[in-house]
Coordinates of C-alpha atoms in Angstrom, one line a residue:
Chain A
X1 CA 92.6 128.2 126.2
X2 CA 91.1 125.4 128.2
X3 CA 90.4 123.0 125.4
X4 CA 93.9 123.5 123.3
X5 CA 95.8 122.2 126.5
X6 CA 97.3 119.5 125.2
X7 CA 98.5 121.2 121.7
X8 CA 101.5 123.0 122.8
X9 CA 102.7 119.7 124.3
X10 CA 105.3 118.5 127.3
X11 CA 103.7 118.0 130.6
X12 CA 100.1 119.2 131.2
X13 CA 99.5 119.1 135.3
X14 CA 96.1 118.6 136.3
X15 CA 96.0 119.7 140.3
X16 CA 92.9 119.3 142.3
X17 CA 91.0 119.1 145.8
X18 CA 89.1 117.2 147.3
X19 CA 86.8 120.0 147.1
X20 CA 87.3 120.8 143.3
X21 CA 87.8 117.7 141.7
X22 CA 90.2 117.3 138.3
X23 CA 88.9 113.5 136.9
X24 CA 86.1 114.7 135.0
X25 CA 87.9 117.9 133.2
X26 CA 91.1 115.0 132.8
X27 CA 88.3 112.8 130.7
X28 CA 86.7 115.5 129.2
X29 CA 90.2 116.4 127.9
X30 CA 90.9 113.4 127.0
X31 CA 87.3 112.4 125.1
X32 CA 88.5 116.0 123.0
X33 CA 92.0 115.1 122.0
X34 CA 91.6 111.5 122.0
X35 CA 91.6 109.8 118.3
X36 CA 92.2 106.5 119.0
X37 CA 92.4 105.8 122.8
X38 CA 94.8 103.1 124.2
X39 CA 93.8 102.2 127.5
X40 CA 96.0 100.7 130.1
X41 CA 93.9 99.1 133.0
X42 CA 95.6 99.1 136.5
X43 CA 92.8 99.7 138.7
X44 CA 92.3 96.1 139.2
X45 CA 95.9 95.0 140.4
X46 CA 98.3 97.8 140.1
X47 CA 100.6 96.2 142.3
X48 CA 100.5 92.4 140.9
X49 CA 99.1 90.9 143.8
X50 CA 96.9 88.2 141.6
X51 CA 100.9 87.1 140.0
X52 CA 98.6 86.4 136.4
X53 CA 101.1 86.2 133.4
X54 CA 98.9 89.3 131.5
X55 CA 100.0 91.7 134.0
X56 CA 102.5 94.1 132.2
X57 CA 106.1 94.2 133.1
X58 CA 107.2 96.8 135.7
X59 CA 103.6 98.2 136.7
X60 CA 102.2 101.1 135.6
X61 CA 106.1 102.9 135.5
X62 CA 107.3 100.1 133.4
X63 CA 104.1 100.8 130.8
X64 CA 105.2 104.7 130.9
X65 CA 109.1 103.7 130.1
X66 CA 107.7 101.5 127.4
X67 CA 105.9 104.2 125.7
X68 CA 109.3 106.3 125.4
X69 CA 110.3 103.5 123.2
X70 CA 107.7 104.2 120.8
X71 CA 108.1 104.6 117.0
X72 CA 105.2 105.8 116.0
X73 CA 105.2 109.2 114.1
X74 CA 102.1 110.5 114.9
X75 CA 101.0 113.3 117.6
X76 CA 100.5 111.4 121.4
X77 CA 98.6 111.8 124.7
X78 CA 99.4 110.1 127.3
X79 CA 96.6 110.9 130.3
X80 CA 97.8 109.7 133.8
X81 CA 94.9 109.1 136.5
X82 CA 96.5 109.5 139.3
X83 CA 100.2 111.4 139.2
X84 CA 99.4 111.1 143.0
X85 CA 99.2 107.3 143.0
X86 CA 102.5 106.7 141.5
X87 CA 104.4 109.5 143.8
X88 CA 102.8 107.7 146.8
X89 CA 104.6 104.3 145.5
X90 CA 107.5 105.5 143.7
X91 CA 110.4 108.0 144.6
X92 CA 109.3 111.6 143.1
X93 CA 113.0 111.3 141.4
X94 CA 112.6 108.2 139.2
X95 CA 109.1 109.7 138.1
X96 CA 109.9 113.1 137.5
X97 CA 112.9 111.4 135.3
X98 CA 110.3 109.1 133.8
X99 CA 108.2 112.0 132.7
X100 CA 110.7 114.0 131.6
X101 CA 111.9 111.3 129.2
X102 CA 108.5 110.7 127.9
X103 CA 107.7 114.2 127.3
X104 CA 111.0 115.4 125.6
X105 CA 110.7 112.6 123.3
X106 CA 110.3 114.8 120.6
X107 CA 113.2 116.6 120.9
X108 CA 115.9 113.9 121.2
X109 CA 118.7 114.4 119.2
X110 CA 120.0 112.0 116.8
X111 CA 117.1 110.2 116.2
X112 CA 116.7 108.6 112.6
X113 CA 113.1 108.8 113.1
X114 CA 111.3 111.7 113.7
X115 CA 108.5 111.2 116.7
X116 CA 105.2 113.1 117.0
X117 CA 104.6 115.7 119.6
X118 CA 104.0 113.9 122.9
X119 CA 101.4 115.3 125.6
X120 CA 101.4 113.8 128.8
X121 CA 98.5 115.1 131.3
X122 CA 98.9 114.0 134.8
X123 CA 96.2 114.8 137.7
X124 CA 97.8 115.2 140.7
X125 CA 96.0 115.5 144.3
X126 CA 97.7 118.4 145.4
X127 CA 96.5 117.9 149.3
X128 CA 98.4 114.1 149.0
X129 CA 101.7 115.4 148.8
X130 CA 104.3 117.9 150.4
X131 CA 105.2 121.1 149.0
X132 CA 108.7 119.1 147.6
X133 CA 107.1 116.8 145.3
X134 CA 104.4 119.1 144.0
X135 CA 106.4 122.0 143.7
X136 CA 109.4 119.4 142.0
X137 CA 106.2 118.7 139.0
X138 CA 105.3 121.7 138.8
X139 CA 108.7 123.3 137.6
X140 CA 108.6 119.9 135.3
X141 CA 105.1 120.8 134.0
X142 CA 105.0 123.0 130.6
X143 CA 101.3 123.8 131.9
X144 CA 99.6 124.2 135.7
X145 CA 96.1 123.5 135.5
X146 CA 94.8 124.4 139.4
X147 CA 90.9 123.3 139.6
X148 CA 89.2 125.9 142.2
X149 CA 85.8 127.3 142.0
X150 CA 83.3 129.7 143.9
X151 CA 79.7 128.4 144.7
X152 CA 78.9 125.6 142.9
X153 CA 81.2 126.7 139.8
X154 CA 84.6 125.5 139.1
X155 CA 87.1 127.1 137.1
X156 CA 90.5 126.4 136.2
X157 CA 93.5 128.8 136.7
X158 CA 95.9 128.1 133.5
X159 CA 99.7 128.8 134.0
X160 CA 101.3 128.4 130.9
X161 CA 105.6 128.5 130.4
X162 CA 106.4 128.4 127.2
X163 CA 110.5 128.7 126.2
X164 CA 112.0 132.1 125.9
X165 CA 108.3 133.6 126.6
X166 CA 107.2 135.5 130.0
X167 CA 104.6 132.7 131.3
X168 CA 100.9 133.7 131.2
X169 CA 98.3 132.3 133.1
X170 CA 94.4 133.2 132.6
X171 CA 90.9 131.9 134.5
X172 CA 88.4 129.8 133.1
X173 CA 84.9 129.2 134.1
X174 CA 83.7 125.9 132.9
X175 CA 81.5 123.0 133.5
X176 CA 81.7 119.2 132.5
X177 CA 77.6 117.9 130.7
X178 CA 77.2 115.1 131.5
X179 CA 78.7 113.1 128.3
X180 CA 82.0 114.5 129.5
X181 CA 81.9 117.5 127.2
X182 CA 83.7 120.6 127.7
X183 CA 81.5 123.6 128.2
X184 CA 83.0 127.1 129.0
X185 CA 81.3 130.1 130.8
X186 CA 82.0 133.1 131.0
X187 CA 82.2 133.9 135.0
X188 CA 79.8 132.3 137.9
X189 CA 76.6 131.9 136.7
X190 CA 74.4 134.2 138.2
X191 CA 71.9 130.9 139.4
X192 CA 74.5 129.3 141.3
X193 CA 74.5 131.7 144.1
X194 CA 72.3 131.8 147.0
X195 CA 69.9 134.8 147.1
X196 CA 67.5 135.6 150.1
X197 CA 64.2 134.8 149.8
X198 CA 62.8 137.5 148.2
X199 CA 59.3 137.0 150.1
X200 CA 60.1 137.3 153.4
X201 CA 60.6 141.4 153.7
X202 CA 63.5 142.7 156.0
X203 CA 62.0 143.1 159.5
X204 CA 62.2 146.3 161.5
X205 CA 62.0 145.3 165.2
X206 CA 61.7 148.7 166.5
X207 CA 58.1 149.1 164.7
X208 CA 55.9 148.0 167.5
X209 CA 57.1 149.1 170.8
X210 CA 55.6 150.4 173.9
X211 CA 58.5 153.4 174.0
X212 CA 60.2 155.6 172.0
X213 CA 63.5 154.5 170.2
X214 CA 63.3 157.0 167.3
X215 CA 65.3 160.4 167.5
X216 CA 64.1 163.4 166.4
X217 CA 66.4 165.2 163.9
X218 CA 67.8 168.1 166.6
X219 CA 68.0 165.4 169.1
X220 CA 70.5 163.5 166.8
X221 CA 72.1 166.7 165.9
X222 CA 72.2 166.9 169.8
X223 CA 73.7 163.8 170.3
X224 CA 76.3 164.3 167.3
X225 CA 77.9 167.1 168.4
X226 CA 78.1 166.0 172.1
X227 CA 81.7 166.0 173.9
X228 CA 82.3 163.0 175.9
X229 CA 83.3 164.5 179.3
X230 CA 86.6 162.1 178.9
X231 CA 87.5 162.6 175.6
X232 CA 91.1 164.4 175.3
X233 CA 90.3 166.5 172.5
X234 CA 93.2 169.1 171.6
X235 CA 91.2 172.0 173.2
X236 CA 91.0 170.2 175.9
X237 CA 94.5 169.5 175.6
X238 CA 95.6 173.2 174.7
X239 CA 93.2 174.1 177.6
X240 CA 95.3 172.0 180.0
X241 CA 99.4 173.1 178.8
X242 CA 98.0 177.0 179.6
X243 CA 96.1 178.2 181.7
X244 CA 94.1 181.3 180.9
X245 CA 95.0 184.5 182.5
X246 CA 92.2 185.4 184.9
X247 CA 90.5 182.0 185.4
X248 CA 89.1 181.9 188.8
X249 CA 90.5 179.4 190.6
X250 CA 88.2 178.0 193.3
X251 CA 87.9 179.4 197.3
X252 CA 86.1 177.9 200.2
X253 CA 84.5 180.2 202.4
X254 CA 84.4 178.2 206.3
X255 CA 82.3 179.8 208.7
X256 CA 82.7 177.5 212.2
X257 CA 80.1 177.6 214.0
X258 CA 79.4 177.0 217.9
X259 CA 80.4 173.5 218.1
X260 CA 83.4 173.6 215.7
X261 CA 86.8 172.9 217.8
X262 CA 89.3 173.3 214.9
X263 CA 92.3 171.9 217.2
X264 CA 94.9 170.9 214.5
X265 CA 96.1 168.2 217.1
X266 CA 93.1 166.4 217.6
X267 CA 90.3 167.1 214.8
X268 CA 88.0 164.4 215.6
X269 CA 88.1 165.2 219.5
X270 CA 88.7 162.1 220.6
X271 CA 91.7 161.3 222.1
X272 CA 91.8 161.0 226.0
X273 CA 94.0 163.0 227.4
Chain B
X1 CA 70.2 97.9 163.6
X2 CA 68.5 101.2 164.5
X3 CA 65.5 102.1 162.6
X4 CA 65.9 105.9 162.5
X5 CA 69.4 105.5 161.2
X6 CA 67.8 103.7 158.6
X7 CA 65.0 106.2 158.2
X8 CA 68.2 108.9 157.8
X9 CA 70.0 107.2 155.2
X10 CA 66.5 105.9 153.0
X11 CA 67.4 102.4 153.3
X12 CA 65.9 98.9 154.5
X13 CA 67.4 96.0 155.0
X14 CA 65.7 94.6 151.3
X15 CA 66.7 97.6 149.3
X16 CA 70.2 98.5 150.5
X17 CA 72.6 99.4 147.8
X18 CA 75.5 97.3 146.1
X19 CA 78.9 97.9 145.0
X20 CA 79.2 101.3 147.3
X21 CA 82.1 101.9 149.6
X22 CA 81.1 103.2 153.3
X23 CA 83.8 105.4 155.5
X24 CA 82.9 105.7 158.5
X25 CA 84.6 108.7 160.6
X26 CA 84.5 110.1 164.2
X27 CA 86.8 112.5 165.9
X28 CA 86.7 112.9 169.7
X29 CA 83.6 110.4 170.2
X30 CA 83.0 107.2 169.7
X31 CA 81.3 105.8 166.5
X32 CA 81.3 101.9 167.1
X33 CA 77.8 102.3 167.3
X34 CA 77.5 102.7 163.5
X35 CA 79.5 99.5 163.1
X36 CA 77.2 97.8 165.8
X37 CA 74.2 99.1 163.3
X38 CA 75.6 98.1 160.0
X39 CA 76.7 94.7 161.2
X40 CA 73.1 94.3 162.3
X41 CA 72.0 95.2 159.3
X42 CA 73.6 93.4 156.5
X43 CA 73.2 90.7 158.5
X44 CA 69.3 91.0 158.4
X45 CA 69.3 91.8 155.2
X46 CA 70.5 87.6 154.7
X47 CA 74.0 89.2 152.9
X48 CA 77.5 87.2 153.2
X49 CA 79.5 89.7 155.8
X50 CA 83.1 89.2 156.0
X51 CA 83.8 91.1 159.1
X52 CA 87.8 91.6 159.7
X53 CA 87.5 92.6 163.7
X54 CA 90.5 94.5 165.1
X55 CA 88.8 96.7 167.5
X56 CA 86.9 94.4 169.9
X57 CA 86.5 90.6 170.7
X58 CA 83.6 88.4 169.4
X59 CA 81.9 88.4 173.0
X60 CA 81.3 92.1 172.6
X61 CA 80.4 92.7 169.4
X62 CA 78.0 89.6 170.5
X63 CA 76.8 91.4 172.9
X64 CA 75.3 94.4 171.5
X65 CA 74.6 92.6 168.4
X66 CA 71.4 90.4 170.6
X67 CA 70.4 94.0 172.0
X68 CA 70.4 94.9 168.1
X69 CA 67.8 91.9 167.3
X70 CA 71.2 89.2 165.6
X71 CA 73.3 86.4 167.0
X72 CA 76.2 86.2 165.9
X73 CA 77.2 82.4 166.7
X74 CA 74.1 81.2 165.0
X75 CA 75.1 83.7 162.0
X76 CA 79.0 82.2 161.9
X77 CA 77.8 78.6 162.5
X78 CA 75.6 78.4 159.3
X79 CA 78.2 80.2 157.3
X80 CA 76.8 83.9 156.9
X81 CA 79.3 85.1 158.7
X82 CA 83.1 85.2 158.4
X83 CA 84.9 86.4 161.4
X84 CA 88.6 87.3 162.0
X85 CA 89.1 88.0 165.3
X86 CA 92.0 90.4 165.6
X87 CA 92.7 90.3 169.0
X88 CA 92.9 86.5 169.2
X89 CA 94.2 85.4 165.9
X90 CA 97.2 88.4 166.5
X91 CA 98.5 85.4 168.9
X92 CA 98.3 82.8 166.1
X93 CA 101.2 84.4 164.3
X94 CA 103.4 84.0 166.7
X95 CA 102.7 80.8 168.3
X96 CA 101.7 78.5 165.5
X97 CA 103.1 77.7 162.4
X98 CA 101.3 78.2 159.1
X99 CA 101.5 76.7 156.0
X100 CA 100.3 80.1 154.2
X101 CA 100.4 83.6 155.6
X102 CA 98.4 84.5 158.7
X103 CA 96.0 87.3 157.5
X104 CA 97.9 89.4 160.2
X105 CA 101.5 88.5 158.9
X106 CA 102.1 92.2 158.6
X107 CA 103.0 91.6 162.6
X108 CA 105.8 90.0 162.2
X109 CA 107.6 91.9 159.4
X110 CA 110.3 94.4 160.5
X111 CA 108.8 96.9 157.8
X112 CA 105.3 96.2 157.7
X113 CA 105.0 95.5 154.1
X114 CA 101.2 94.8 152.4
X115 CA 97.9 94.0 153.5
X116 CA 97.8 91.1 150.0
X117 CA 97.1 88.1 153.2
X118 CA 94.7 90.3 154.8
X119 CA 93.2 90.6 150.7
X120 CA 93.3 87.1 150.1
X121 CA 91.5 86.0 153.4
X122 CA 88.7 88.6 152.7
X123 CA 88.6 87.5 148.9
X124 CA 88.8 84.3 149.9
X125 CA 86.3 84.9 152.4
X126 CA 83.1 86.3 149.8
X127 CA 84.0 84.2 147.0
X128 CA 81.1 82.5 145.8
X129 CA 80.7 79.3 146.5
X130 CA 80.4 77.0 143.2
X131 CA 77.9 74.7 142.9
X132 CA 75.5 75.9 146.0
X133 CA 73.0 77.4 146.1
X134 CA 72.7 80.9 146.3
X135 CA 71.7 81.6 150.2
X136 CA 72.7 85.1 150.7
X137 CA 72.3 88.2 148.7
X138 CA 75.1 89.9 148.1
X139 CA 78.9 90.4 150.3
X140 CA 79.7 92.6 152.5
X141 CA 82.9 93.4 154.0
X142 CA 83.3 95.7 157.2
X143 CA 86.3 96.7 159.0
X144 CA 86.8 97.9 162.4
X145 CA 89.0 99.6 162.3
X146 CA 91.5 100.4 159.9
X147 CA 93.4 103.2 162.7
X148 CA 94.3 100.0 164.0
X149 CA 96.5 99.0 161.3
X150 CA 98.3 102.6 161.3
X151 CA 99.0 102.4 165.1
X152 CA 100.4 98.7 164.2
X153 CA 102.6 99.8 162.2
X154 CA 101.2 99.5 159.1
X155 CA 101.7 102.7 156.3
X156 CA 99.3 104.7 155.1
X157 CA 99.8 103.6 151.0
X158 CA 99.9 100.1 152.7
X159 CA 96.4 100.7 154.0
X160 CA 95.6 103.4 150.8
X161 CA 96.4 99.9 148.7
X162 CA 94.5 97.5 150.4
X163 CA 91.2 99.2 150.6
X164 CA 92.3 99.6 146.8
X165 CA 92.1 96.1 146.0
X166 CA 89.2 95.6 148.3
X167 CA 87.2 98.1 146.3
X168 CA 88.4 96.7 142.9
X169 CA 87.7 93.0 143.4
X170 CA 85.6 93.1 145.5
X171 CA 83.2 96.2 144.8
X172 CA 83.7 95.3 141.2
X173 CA 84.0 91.9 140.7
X174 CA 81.5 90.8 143.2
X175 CA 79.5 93.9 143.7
X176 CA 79.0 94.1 147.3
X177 CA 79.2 97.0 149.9
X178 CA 82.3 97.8 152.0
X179 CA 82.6 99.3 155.5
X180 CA 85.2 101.1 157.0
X181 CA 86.1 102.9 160.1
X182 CA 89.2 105.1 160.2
X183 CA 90.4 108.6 162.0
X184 CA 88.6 111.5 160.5
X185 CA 90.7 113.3 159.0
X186 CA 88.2 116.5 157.2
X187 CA 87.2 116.2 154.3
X188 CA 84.6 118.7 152.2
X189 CA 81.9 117.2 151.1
X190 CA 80.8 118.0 147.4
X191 CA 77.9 116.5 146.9
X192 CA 75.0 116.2 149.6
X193 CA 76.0 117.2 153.2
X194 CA 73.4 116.1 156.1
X195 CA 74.5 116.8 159.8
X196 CA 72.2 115.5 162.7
X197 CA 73.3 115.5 166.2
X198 CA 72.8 112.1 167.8
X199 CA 72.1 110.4 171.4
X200 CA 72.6 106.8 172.3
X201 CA 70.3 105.2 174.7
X202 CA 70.4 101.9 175.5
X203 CA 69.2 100.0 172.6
X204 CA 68.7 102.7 170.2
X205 CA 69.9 105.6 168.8
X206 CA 67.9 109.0 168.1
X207 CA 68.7 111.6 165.9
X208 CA 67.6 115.1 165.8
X209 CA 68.3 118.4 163.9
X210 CA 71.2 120.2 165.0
X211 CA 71.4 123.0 167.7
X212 CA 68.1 121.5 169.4
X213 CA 68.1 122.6 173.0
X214 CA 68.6 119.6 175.2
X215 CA 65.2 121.3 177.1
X216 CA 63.5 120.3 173.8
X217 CA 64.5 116.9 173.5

């Protein structure tokens, strides 16, 4: 599913992390669909600064309007690196309307000449931006790539909406080689995650000491069936709302002996009166 | 510059790499002394430093740097190093006229618009000269500190866009190293992760493993 992204067409979102990042899978996508690659350099002066006269009109959003004015008939993929600089420096309205015209290109009506199905895959740095603006993409987006990943291996989480069809989404494991070729797995590789040393045996720190910790088995069959003296069990409980007929209650037997003075008034017999 | 830094990182002063960008982060400490350290070090190393000062004056960052084995005078005098002192040259703006814009124009603009003077003196800055001979090894810009900007005023994509064009001409074009120090903000790190816990003494700095017992060290 992962490398026919960008056949079904419309918007292909590309989100990422810092932690899981998307430029690699957006090149190796690219380096797979890519016949004949037209590359629009704005790295070194995206904004103008240097004023040279081979700077094109409008920036990087005037090159994206330009290519809606295209004529050419064939298929097109239009790969944006990054979605998240031009949200950071444009208002999320004119590019959403921007990408909408670029992508639905191939469904204008009243066009005399018929235009090839237009991809456009954008990577966006999901932790740049508010839920708004992502979220206002993402209902744009024909298809939600979302880069994650569990110890060492990344995999992408594919939402797909296709018209008049319940959207589907799947998992893919995969890894980029190092000539930016796509190369799908089947779940974590069993490598990638940290084992214990398998040398080092589990130690037992009761082995070598002076007393006894060990329990023999009546003593633990002692100890299981013992009832904690606060413990409100329901006999207890039962025990307590009534009383059995004919349970002793407690006497004290007194004998006084010679010196006992029991004068209610003054027990202690000390009070000089 | 402090030798078991340099010990940490597997560099020397005549094999540092080019064309790499440098962050340098702390949270709730202080982490000039890595910008004492570097400053020292590129400077040994005989490169062209363009340092854009924000944080302190010249006298300090004189200072430490003759604890740290450089002088920084001699180093301005015979042209190694550029110098824009922030705190002083903030004045400039205001009190004297210029023909082109102060490096610190961004001051006086209701909506602090782009860093492109602040570009243009640091490009102007590690251009090669034409014609000389070449005297230093490569450029190398460092910048203390860019929360500066962002408390002046400044926006984020402002800042975002200027260490933008730093890296592209500058990294690119003339393939030196740049230094930053902003706010840490976290970040994961993907590829190789080293944490040492350090402790500054007077002229150096030692690092050990973390969770030693201070009895131990």
């Amino acid at each position: 599913m992962l490398d026919s992204l960008l056949s079904l067409g419309g918007l292909v979102l590309l989100r990422d992390s810092v932690e899981w990042e998307g430029r690699s899978l957006l090149k190796a996508l690219v380096k797979k669909s890519a016949l004949w690659l037209v590359y629009h350099d704005f790295f070194r002066d995206p904004l103008n600064w240097s004023k040279t006269e081979e700077a094109l009109p409008g920036g990087p959003l005037g090159a994206l309007r330009a290519i809606c004015k295209r004529t050419d008939p064939g298929p097109v993929t239009i790969a944006l690196d990054s979605l998240s600089w031009l949200l950071l420096h444009l208002p999320c309205t004119t590019l959403c309307q921007a990408l909408h015209a670029v992508s639905h290109q191939d469904s204008c009506p009243g066009d005399s000449s018929p235009v090839g199905k237009v991809s456009v895959l954008g990577l966006l740095h999901e932790e740049l931006h508010g839920p708004g603006p992502v979220g206002a993409l993402s209902s744009l987006a024909q298809t939600e790539v979302t880069l994650g990943g569990t110890k060492g291996q990344a995999s992408a989480h594919i939402l797909c909406r296709r018209p008049r069809q319940r959207p589907t989404d799947q998992t893919q494991w995969f890894s980029i080689l190092p000539d930016f070729s796509l190369d799908l797995q089947e779940g974590p590789s069993v490598e990638s995650q940290p084992c214990s040393d398998p040398h080092i045996p589990p130690v037992d720190p009761t082995t070598h000491l002076t007393f006894n910790l060990h329990l023999s088995k009546k003593e633990r069959e002692a100890r299981d069936s013992l009832i904690l003296p606060f413990q409100f069990s329901s006999e207890k409980q039962q025990a307590l709302l009534r009383p059995r007929p004919g349970q002793a209650t407690s006497h004290i037997f007194y004998e006084p002996d010679a010196y006992d003075d029991l004068d209610q008034e003054d027990p202690d017999d000390d009070l000089d009166i | 510059m402090f030798v078991e830094l340099n010990n940490l990182l597997n560099t020397t002063p005549d094999r540092a790499e080019q064309g790499k960008l440098t962050l340098l982060c702390d949270a709730k400490t202080d982490g000039s002394f890595l910008v004492h350290h570097f400053l020292s070090f590129y400077l040994k190393a005989n490169c062209k430093v363009c340092f854009v000062a924000l944080f302190q004056s010249f006298s300090h960052y004189n200072i430490v740097g003759q604890k740290l084995g450089v002088n920084l005078t001699v180093a301005r005098e015979r042209g190694q190093l550029v110098f824009l002192e922030g705190l002083k040259s903030a004045v400039d703006v205001f009190f004297q006229t210029q023909e082109e814009p102060h490096p610190l124009q961004f001051l006086r603009e209701a909506n602090a618009g782009n860093l492109k003077p602040l570009f243009e003196f640091v490009r102007e800055a590690l251009k090669p000269v034409d014609g000389g001979e070449a005297r230093w090894t490569y450029p190398v810009l460092l910048v203390d500190d860019l929360s500066v900007l962002l408390s002046l005023g400044v926006g984020a994509v402002a800042v975002l866009d200027f260490i933008h064009y730093c890296r592209a001409t500058v990294c690119w074009e003339l393939k030196l190293r740049i230094l930053w120090r902003r706010p840490s903000q976290p970040t994961a790190q993907r590829d190789q992760s080293l944490t040492y816990q350090y402790k500054i003494q007077d002229k150096s700095v030692s690092f050990f493993a973390k969770g030693m017992s201070p009895a131990v060290l």
